[in-house]
Amino acid sequence: MFGSLAQAGKYLGQSLRLMVGLPEYDTYLAHMERTHPDQTPMSYEEFFRERQDARYGGKRATCC
């Protein structure tokens, strides 16, 4: 019971962060590890700046 409640809380938190535009650094790190293991991932500060630029600066985010 508590496991499913914790999972629901995790999904709710992730949804709320996405709704207000907060980037999901842990998801990015997992993606980089899974699909680009030969590349060094951005630091949190670099990642946050890149997401801000992609959202507000008109730059297009690129991956893959």
CSV table of C-alpha atoms in Angstrom, one decimal:
chain,number,residue,atom,x,y,z
A,1,MET,CA,0.0,0.0,0.0
A,2,PHE,CA,2.7,2.5,1.0
A,3,GLY,CA,4.7,1.6,-2.1
A,4,SER,CA,1.9,2.6,-4.5
A,5,LEU,CA,1.3,5.8,-2.4
A,6,ALA,CA,4.9,6.7,-2.6
A,7,GLN,CA,4.9,6.1,-6.4
A,8,ALA,CA,1.8,8.2,-6.8
A,9,GLY,CA,3.5,11.0,-4.8
A,10,LYS,CA,6.6,10.8,-7.1
A,11,TYR,CA,4.4,11.1,-10.2
A,12,LEU,CA,2.4,14.0,-8.7
A,13,GLY,CA,5.6,15.8,-7.8
A,14,GLN,CA,7.1,15.3,-11.3
A,15,SER,CA,3.8,16.5,-12.9
A,16,LEU,CA,3.8,19.6,-10.8
A,17,ARG,CA,7.4,20.4,-11.6
A,18,LEU,CA,6.7,20.0,-15.3
A,19,MET,CA,3.6,22.2,-15.1
A,20,VAL,CA,5.5,25.1,-13.7
A,21,GLY,CA,8.5,24.5,-16.0
A,22,LEU,CA,11.1,23.2,-13.6
A,23,PRO,CA,13.5,20.9,-15.4
A,24,GLU,CA,13.9,17.3,-14.4
A,25,TYR,CA,17.7,16.9,-13.9
A,26,ASP,CA,17.5,13.3,-12.7
A,27,THR,CA,15.5,12.2,-15.8
A,28,TYR,CA,18.2,14.0,-18.0
A,29,LEU,CA,21.0,12.1,-16.2
A,30,ALA,CA,19.2,8.8,-16.7
A,31,HIS,CA,18.7,9.6,-20.4
A,32,MET,CA,22.4,10.5,-20.8
A,33,GLU,CA,23.5,7.3,-19.0
A,34,ARG,CA,21.2,5.2,-21.1
A,35,THR,CA,21.6,6.7,-24.6
A,36,HIS,CA,24.8,8.7,-24.5
A,37,PRO,CA,27.2,6.8,-22.1
A,38,ASP,CA,30.2,8.1,-23.9
A,39,GLN,CA,29.3,11.8,-23.3
A,40,THR,CA,29.8,13.8,-20.1
A,41,PRO,CA,26.4,15.1,-18.9
A,42,MET,CA,26.0,18.8,-18.2
A,43,SER,CA,26.2,20.0,-14.6
A,44,TYR,CA,23.0,21.0,-12.9
A,45,GLU,CA,23.7,24.7,-13.5
A,46,GLU,CA,24.5,24.1,-17.2
A,47,PHE,CA,21.3,21.9,-17.6
A,48,PHE,CA,19.1,24.5,-15.9
A,49,ARG,CA,20.5,27.3,-18.0
A,50,GLU,CA,20.0,25.3,-21.2
A,51,ARG,CA,16.4,24.5,-20.3
A,52,GLN,CA,15.8,28.2,-19.5
A,53,ASP,CA,17.2,29.2,-22.8
A,54,ALA,CA,15.2,26.5,-24.6
A,55,ARG,CA,12.0,27.7,-23.0
A,56,TYR,CA,12.4,31.4,-23.0
A,57,GLY,CA,15.3,32.3,-25.3
A,58,GLY,CA,13.9,30.8,-28.4
A,59,LYS,CA,16.8,28.3,-28.8
A,60,ARG,CA,15.8,24.9,-29.9
A,61,ALA,CA,16.9,22.0,-27.7
A,62,THR,CA,18.6,19.2,-29.6
A,63,CYS,CA,19.1,15.6,-28.7
A,64,CYS,CA,19.7,12.5,-30.6
